[in-house]
Coordinates of C-alpha atoms in Angstrom, one line a residue:
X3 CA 19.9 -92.1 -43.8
X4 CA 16.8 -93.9 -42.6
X5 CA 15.4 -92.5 -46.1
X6 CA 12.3 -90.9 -43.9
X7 CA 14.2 -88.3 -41.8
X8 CA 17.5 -86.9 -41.0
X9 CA 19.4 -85.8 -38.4
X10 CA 22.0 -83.5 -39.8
X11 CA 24.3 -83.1 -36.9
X12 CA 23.9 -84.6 -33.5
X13 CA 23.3 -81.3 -31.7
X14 CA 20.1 -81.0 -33.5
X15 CA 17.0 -80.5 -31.8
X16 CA 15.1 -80.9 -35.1
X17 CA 14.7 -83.7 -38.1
X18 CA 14.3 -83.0 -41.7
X19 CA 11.7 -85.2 -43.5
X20 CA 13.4 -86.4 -46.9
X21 CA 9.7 -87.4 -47.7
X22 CA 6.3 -86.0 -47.4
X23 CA 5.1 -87.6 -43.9
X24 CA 1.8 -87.2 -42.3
X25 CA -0.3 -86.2 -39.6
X26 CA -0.3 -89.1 -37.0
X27 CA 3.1 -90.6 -38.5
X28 CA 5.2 -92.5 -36.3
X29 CA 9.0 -91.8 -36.3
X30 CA 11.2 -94.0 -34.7
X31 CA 14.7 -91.7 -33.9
X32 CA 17.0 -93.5 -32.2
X33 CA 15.2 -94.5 -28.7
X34 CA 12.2 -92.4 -29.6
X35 CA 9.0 -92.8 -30.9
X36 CA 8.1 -89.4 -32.0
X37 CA 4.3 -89.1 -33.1
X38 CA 3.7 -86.0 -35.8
X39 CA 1.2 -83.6 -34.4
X40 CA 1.0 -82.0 -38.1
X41 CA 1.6 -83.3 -41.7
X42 CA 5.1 -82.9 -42.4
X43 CA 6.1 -82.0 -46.4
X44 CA 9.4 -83.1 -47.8
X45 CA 12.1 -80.7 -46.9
X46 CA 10.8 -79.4 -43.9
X47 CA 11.5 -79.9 -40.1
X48 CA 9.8 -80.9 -36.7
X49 CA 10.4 -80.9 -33.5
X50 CA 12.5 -84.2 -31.9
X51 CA 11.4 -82.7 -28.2
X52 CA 9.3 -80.5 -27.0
X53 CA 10.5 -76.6 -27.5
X54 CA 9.1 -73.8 -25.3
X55 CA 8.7 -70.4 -26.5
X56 CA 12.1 -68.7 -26.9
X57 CA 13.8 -71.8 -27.0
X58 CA 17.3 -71.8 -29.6
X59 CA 16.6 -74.1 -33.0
X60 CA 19.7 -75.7 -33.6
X61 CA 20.4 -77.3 -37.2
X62 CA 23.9 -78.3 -39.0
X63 CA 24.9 -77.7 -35.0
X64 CA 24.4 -74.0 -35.2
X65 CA 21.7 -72.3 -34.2
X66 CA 19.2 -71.5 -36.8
X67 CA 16.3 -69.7 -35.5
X68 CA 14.3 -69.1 -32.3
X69 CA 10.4 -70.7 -31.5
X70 CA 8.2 -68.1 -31.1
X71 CA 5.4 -70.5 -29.7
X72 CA 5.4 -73.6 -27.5
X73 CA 6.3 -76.3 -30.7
X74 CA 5.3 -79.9 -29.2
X75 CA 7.6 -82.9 -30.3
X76 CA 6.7 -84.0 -33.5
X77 CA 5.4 -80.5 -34.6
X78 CA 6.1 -78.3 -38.3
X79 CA 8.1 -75.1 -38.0
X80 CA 7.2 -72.7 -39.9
X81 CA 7.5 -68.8 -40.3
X82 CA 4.1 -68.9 -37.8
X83 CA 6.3 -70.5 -35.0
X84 CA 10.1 -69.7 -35.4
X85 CA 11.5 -66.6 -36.3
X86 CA 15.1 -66.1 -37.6
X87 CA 18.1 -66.2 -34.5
X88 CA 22.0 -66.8 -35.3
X89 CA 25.1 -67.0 -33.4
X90 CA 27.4 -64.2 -32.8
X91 CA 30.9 -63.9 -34.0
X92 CA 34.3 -62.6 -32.7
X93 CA 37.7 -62.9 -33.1
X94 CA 39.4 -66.3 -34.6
X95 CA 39.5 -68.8 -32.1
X96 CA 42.5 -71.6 -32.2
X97 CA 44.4 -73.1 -35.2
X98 CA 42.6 -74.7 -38.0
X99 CA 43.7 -78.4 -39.0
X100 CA 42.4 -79.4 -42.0
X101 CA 42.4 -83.0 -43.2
X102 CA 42.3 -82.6 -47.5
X103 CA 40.3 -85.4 -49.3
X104 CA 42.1 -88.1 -51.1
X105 CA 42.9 -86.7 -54.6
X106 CA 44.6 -90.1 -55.6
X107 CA 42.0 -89.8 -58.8
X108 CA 42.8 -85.9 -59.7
X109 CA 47.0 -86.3 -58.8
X110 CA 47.6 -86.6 -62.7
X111 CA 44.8 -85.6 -64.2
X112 CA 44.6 -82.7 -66.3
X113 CA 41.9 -80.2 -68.9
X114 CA 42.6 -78.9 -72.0
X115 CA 42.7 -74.7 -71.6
X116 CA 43.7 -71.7 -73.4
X117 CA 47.1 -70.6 -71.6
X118 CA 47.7 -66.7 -71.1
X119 CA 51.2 -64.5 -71.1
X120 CA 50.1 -64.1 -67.3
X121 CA 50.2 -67.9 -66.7
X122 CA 46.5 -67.9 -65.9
X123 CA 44.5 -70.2 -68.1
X124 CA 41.3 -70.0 -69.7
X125 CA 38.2 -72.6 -69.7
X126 CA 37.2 -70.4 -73.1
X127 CA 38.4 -68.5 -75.8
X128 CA 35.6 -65.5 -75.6
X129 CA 36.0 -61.6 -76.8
X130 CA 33.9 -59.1 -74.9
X131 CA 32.2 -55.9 -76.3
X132 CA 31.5 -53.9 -73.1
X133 CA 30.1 -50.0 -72.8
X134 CA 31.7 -48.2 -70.3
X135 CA 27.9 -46.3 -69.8
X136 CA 24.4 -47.3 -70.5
X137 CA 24.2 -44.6 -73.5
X138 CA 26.0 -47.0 -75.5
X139 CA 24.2 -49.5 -75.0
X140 CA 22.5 -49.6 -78.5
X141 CA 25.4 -49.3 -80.0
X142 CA 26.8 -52.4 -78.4
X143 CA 23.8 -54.2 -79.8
X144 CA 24.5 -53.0 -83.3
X145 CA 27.5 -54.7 -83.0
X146 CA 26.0 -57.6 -81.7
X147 CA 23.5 -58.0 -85.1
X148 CA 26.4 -57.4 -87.1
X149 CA 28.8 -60.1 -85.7
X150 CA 26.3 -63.1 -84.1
X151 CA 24.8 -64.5 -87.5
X152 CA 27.8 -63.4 -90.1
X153 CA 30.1 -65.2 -87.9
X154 CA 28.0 -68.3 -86.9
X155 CA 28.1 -67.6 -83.0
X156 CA 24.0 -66.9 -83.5
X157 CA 21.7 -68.7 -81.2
X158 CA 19.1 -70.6 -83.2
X159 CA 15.6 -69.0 -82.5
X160 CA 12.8 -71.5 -83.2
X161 CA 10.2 -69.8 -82.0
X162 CA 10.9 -67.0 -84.9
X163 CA 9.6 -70.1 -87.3
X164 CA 6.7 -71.2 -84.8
X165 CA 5.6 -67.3 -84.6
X166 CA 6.2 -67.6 -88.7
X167 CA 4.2 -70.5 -89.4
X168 CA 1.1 -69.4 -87.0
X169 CA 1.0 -66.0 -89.2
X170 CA 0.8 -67.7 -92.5
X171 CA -2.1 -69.9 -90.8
X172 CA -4.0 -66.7 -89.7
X173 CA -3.7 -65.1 -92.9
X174 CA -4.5 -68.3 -94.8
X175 CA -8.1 -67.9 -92.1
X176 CA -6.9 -71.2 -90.5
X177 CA -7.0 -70.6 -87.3
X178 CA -8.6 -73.5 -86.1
X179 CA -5.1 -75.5 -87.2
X180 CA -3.1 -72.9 -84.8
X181 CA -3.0 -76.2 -82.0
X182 CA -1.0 -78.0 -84.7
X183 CA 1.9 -75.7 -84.3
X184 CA 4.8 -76.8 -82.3
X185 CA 8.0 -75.9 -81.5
X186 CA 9.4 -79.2 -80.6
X187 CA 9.0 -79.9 -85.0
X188 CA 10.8 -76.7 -86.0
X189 CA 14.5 -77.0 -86.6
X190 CA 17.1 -74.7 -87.6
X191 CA 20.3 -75.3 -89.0
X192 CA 23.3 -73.3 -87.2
X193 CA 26.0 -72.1 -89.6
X194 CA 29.8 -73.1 -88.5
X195 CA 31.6 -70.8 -87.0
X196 CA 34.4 -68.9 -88.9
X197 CA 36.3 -68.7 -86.0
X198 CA 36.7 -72.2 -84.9
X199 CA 39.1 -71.6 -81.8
X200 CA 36.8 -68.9 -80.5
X201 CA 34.1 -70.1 -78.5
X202 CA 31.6 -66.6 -78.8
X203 CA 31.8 -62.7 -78.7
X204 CA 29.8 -61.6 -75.9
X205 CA 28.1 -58.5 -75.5
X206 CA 27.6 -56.9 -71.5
X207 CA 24.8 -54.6 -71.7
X208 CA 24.3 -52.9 -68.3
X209 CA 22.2 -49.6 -67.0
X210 CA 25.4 -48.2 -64.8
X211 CA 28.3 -46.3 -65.5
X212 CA 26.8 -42.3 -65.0
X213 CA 23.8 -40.5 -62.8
X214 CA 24.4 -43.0 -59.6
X215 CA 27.2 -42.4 -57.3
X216 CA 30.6 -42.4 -57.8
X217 CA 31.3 -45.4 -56.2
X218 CA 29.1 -47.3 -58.2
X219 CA 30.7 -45.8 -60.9
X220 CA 34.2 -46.7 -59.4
X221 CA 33.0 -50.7 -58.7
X222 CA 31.8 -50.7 -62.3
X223 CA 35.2 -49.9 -63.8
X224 CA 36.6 -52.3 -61.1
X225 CA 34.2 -55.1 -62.1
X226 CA 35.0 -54.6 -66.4
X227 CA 38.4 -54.7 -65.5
X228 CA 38.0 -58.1 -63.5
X229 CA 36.2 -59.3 -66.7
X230 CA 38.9 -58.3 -69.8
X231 CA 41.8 -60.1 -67.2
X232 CA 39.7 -63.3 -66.6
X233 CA 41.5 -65.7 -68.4
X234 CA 38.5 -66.9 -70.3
X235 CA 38.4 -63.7 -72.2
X236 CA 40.8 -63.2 -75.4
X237 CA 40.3 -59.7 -75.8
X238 CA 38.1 -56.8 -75.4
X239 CA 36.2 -53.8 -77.1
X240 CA 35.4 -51.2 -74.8
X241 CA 32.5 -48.1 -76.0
X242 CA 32.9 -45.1 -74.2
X243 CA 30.4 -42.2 -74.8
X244 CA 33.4 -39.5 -73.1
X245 CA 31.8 -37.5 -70.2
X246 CA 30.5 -40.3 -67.4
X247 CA 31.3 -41.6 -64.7
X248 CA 32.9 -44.6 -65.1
X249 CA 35.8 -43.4 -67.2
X250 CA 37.7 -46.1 -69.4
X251 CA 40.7 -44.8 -68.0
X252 CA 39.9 -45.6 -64.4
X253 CA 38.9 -48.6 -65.7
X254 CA 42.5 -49.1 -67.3
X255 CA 44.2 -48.1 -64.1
X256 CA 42.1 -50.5 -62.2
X257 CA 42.8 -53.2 -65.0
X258 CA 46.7 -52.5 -64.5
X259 CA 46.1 -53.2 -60.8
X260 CA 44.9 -56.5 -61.2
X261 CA 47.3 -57.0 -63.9
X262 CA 50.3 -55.2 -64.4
X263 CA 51.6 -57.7 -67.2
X264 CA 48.6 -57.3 -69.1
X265 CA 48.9 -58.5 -72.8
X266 CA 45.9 -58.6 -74.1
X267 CA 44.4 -57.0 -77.3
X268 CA 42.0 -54.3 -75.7
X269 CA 40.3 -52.0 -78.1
X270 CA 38.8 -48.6 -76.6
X271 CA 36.8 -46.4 -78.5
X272 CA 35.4 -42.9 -77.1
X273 CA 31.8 -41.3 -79.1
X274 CA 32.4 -38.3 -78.2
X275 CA 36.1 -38.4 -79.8
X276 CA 35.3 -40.6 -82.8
X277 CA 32.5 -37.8 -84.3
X278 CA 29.6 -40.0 -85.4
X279 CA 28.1 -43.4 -84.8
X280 CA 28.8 -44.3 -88.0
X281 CA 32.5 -43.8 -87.8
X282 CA 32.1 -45.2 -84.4
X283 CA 30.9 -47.8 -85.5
X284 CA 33.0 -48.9 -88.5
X285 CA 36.7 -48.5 -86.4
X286 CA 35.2 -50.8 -83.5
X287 CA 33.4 -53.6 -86.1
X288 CA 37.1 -53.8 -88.1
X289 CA 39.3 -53.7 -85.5
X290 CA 36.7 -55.8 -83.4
X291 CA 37.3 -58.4 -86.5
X292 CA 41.3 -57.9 -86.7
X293 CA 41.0 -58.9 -82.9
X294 CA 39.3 -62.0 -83.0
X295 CA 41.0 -63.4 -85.7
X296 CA 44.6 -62.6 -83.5
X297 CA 42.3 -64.6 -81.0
X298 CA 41.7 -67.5 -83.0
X299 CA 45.0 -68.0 -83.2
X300 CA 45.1 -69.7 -79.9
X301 CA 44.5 -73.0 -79.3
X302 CA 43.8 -75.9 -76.2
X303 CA 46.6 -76.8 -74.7
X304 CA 46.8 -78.9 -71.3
X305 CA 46.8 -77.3 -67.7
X306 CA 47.3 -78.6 -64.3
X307 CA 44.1 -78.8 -62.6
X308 CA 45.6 -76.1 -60.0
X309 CA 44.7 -73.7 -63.0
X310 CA 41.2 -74.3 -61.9
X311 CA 39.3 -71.0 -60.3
X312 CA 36.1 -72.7 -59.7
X313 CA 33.2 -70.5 -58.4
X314 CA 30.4 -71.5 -55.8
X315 CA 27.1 -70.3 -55.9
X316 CA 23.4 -71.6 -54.9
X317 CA 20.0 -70.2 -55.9
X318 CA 16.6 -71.3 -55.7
X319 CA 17.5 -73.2 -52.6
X320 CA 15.4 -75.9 -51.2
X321 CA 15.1 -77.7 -47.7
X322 CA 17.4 -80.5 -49.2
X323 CA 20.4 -78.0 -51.0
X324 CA 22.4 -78.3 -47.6
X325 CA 22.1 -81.8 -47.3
X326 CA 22.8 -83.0 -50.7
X327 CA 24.3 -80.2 -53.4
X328 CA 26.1 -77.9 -51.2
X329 CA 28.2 -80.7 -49.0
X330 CA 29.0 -82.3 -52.5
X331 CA 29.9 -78.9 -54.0
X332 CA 31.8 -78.6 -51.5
X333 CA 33.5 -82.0 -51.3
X334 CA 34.5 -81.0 -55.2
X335 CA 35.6 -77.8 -53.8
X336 CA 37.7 -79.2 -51.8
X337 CA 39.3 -81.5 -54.4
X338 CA 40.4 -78.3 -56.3
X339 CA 42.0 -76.5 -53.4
X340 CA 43.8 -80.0 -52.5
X341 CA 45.1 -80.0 -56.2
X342 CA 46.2 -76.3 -55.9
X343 CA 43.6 -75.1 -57.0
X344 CA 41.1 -71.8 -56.2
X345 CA 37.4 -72.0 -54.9
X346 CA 35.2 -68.5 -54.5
X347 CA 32.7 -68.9 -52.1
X348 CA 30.3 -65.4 -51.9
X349 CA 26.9 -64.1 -51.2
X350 CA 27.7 -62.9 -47.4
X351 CA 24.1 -62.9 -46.5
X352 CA 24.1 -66.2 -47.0
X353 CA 26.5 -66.8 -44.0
X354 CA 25.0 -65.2 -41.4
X355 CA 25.3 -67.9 -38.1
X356 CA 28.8 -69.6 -39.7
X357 CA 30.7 -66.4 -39.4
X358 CA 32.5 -68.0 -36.6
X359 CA 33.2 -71.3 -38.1
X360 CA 34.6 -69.3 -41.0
X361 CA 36.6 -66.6 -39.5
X362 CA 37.8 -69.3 -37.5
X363 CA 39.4 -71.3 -40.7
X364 CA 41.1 -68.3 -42.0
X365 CA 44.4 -68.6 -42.2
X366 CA 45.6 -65.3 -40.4
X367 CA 44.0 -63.5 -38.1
X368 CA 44.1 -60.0 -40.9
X369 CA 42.2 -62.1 -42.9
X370 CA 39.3 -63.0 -40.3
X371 CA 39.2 -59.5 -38.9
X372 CA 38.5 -58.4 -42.9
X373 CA 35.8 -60.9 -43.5
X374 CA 34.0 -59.7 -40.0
X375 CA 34.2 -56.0 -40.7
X376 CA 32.9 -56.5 -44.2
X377 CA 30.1 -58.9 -42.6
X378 CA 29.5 -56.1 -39.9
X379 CA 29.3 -53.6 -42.3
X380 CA 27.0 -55.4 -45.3
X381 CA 24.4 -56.0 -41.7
X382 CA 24.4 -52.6 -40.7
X383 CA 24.0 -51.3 -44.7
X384 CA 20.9 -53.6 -44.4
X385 CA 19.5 -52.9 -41.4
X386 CA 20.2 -48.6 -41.8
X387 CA 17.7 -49.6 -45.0
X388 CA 15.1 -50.7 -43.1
X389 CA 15.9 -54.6 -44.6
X390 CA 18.1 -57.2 -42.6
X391 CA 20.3 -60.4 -43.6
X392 CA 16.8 -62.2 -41.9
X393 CA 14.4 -60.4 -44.8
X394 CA 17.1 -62.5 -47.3
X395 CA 15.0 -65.8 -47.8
X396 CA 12.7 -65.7 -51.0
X397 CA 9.3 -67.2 -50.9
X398 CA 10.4 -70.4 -52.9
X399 CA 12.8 -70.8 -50.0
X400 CA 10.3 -70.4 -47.3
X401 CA 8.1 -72.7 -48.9
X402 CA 10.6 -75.6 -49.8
X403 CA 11.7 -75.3 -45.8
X404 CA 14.3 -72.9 -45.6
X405 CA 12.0 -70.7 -43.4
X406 CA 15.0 -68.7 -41.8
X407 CA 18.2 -67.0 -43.4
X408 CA 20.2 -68.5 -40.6
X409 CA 18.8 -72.0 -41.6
X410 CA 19.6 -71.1 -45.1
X411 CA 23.0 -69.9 -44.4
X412 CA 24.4 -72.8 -42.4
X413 CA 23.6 -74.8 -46.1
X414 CA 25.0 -72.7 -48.0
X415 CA 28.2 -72.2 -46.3
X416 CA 28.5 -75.9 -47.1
X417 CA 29.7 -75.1 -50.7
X418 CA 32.6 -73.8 -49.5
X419 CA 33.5 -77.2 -48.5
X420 CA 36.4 -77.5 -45.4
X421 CA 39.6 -75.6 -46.9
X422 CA 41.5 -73.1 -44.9
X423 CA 40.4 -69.9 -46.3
X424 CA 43.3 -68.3 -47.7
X425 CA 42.0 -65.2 -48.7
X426 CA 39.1 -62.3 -48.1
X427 CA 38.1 -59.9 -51.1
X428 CA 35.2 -57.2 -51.4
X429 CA 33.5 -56.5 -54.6
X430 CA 34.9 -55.9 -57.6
X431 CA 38.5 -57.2 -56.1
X432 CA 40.2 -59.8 -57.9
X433 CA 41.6 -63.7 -57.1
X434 CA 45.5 -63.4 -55.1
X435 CA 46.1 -66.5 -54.1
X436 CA 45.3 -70.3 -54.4
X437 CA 43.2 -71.6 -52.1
X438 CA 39.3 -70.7 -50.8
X439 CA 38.7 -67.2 -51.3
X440 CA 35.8 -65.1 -49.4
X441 CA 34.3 -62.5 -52.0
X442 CA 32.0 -60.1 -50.4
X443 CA 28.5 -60.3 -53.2
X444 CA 24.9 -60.0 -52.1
X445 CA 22.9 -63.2 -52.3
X446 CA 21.1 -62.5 -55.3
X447 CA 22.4 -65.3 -58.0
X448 CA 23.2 -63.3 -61.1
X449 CA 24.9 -60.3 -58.9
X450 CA 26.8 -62.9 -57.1
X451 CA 27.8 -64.8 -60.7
X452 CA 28.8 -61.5 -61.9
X453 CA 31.2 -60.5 -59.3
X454 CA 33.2 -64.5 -59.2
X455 CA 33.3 -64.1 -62.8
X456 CA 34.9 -60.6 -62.5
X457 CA 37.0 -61.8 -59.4
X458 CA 38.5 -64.4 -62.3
X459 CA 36.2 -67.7 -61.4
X460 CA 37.0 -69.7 -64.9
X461 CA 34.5 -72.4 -64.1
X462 CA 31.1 -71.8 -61.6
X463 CA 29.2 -74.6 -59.9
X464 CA 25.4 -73.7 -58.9
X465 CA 23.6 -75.5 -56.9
X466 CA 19.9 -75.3 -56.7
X467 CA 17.1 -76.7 -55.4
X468 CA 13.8 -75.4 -57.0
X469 CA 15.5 -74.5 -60.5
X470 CA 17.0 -71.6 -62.2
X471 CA 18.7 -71.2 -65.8
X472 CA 21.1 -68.2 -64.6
X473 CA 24.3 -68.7 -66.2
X474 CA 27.6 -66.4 -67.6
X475 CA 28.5 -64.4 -71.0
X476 CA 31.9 -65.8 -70.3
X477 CA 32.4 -68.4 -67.2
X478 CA 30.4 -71.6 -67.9
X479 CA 27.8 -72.2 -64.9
X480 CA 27.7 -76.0 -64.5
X481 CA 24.1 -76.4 -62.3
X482 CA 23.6 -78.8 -59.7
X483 CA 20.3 -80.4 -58.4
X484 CA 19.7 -80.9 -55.2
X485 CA 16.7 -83.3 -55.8
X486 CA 15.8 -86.0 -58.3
X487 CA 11.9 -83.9 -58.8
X488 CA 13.3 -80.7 -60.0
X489 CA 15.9 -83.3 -62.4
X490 CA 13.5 -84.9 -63.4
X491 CA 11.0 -81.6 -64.1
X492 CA 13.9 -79.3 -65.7
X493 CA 16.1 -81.5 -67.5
X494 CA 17.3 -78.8 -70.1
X495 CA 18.8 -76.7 -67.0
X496 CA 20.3 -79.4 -65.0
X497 CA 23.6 -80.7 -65.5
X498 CA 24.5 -82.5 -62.1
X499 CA 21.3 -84.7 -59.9
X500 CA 22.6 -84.9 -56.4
X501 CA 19.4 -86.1 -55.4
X502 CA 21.2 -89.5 -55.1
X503 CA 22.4 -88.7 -51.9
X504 CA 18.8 -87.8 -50.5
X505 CA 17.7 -91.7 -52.0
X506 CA 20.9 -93.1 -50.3
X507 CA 22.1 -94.5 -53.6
X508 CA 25.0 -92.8 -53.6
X509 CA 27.4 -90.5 -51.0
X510 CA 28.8 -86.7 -50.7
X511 CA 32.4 -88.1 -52.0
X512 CA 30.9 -89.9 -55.2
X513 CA 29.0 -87.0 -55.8
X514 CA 31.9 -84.9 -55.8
X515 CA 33.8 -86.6 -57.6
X516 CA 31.2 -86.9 -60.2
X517 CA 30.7 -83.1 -60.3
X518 CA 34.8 -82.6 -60.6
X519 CA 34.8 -85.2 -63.6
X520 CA 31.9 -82.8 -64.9
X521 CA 34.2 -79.7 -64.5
X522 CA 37.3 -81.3 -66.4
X523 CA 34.9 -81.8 -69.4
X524 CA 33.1 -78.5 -69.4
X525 CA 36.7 -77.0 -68.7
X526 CA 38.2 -78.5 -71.7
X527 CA 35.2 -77.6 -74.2
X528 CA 34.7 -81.5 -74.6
X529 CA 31.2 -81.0 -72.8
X530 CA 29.1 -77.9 -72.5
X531 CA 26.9 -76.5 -69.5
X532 CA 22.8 -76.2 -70.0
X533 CA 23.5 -72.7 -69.1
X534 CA 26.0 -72.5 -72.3
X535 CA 23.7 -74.5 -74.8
X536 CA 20.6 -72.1 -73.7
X537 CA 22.7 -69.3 -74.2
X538 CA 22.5 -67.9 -70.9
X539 CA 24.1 -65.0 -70.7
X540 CA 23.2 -62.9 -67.0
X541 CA 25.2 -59.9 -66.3
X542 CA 24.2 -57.9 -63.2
X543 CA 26.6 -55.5 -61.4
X544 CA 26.1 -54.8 -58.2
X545 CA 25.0 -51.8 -57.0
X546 CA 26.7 -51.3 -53.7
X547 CA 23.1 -50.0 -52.2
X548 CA 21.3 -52.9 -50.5
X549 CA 20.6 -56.2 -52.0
X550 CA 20.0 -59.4 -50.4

């Protein structure tokens, strides 16, 4: 990198700036002297030639979008000038050769997991309390109050002593001392943990399970059952209210279907059968307990890195996420598959324009046709809605230079790194076989976490480029900056600052490697994730209407 301006790939017809350039600028590009014709902000693109109206956009080698006006050489885009245009897709096209990154480093290498009767193995020791319906939902949080603090898994709350301290002063009628008051002074002590081999009991609050459709109701069961065999999970507590939906015994038959060796303490309790809340109540705290300590009973052991089902997911993308934190994502994603290990790659409207390239790296030709239908399918949901994959950029995007989903996309996909894609799964279907998996999610982060961590994902990286905190009840979410500005800005979210690739200091393979090291640490609880110290619990199921 010149450390002004990139060319991504050779068949681009635009340059990103990888700093804020001006009006007037001069930018030499290979034999050309390209003078801007507009002020050019970091992230963004402009024109290397001249493009008429209707002329193709072409970034990552792909096209990305379409002019709408005459753009001179040296000019912005923007939404006013290009609109969103991507390439079609068909059937697979030749055989796939894959040349795997050198994993000299990994060979041996190896993190310290919880190992289940299935052979899967867990990055955590969690137990889940889950309802099976949104009418239980209160009582889950009873539970929650009862177990959190008495068992030391309570998140310290210093703002309770902040909003403490500010009362006394306004009843003391010192209100004038209210500016003296800061959080950063207040401390609270946690108490240990009584279980010291359990890492938390989490608690999946949600507003489905009855009054939608039955397929909702169906994916729901699909998606709990996904969570209670993820290997991170020790056991599970299931409420029931008795006459929804989402009945647990679909959810057991679905849970048998992922697993039919499953071994697992699994508690299930139904209102409507138990009489009241109180006796409710008192079976699933006590059995809940008798549970946990069984759990606690297991203890670290080490795993081959090939027990590694690492997630992929990006959110709050910027202009630089395809350039520096996806391709090093994906360089680490590639490391795992090398080792034997399993990558998830998702959010399908976030690959519109690289169908192609990834239908053409599947490994059969069944598993290309699947991911096409369900890509076909998940367009024409969108458009019958009045939406479209093009409506999928957020503001943020737009405005750090992702100004079309196609242009988004052909970033994203780079996550997924260069692995033959092995497999093809919708939502709510769970991990088959090693390798880099295709899971059918929308695009929006805490759905798309959801499902990976329901498909079995033990370990997600995130990449992001203008910051979120999303992160897991039970699959730590390692974050990954694209930029050293948003690292620098929102240290207490950021675990990974790729933006050393954007400065030149350092390549996609260090990074990689860098972000692989990350995940053997987080993996063996020697390290935990921003996401995990803030307590960042997001649970979202998908609701199979549309969302981008």
């Amino acid at each position: 990198m010149n450390h002004k301006t990139l060319q991504i790939h050779p068949k681009d017809n635009v340059l990103v700036a990888l700093q804020d350039l001006f009006l007037g600028d001069t930018i030499q590009h290979k034999d050309l002297q390209i003078t801007l014709k507009d002020s050019v902000p970091a992230k963004h693109k402009f024109a290397i030639h001249e493009l008429a109206k209707g002329s193709l956009i072409y970034m990552y080698g792909g096209i990305v979008g379409k002019a709408l006006s005459s753009i001179p050489a040296g000019g912005v885009l923007s939404t006013q000038n290009v609109t969103h245009e991507a390439s079609d897709f068909g059937e697979k096209l030749g055989v796939y050769h894959w040349e795997a990154p050198d994993t000299t480093k990994f060979r041996d290498r190896t993190f310290m997991g919880f190992h289940r009767p299935d052979g899967q193995v867990g990055t955590g020791n969690y137990w889940l309390v889950v309802p099976m319906v949104f009418c239980e939902n209160r009582n889950v949080d009873i539970i929650k109050d009862a177990f959190l603090e008495e068992l030391g898994f309570g998140k310290p709350n210093p703002f309770k002593k902040m909003v403490r301290e500010l009362a006394g002063l306004y009843k003391a009628g010192k209100k004038d001392s209210f500016e003296s008051v800061s959080v950063e002074t207040l401390t609270e002590q946690r108490e240990e943990k009584l279980f010291e081999n359990i890492d938390g009991i989490k608690f999946l609050n949600h507003q489905l399970g009855c009054g939608g459709t039955r397929t909702d109701s169906q994916a729901l069961c699909a998606l709990i059952a996904g969570y209670i065999n993820n290997p991170n999970v020790a056991g599970a507590t299931i409420l029931s209210l008795g006459c929804q939906n989402a009945q647990s015994s679909y959810m057991e038959a679905k849970l048998r279907l992922i697993n039919p060796d499953f071994q697992k303490p699994l508690i299930i309790l139904e209102q409507q059968v138990e009489g009241t809340e109180q006796q409710m109540l008192t079976r699933a705290i006590k059995e809940t307990f008798i549970g946990m300590a069984e759990a606690n009973m297991q203890t670290r052991k080490p795993a081959p890195l090939s027990k590694l089902v690492v997630g992929l997911e990006c959110g709050g993308s910027d202009g630089f996420s395809g350039i520096s934190a996806n391709p090093a994502v994906g360089y680490a994603a590639d490391l795992v598959v090398a080792l034997g290990g399993t990558t998830i790659l998702s959010e399908f409207p976030e690959l519109c324009g690289v169908e192609q390239e990834l239908i053409n790296r599947c490994v059969t030709d069944e598993k290309a046709d699947r991911f096409a239908t369900l890509m076909r399918l998940y367009a024409a949901a969108a458009e019958a809605s009045g939406s479209g994959f093009d409506m999928n950029p957020s503001p943020g995007n737009i405005k750090d230079g992702l100004i079309t989903d196609a242009m988004k996309s052909s970033g994203a996909a780079k996550k997924g790194g260069t692995s033959p894609i092995t497999d093809v799964l919708d939502y709510g279907e769970y991990v088959r076989v090693p390798g880099l998996t295709l899971l059918c999610t929308p695009g929006n982060d805490v759905e798309s976490t959801t499902a990976m961590a329901g498909a079995g994902a033990n370990m997600i990286l995130f990449t992001t480029g203008l910051g979120t905190p999303t992160g897991n009840p039970i699959t730590p979410v390692i974050k990954v900056s694209s930029n050293h500005k948003l690292s620098e800005r929102m240290p207490d979210i950021i675990d990974i600052n790729t933006g050393f690739v954007i400065s030149g200091e350092k390549n996609i393979q260090q990074m990689g490697e860098e972000i692989l090291e990350k995940v053997i640490k987080v993996a063996s609880g020697e390290e935990k994730s921003k996401a995990m110290i803030l307590g960042q619990d997001d649970f979202i199921p998908w609701k199979r209407g549309v969302s981008l």
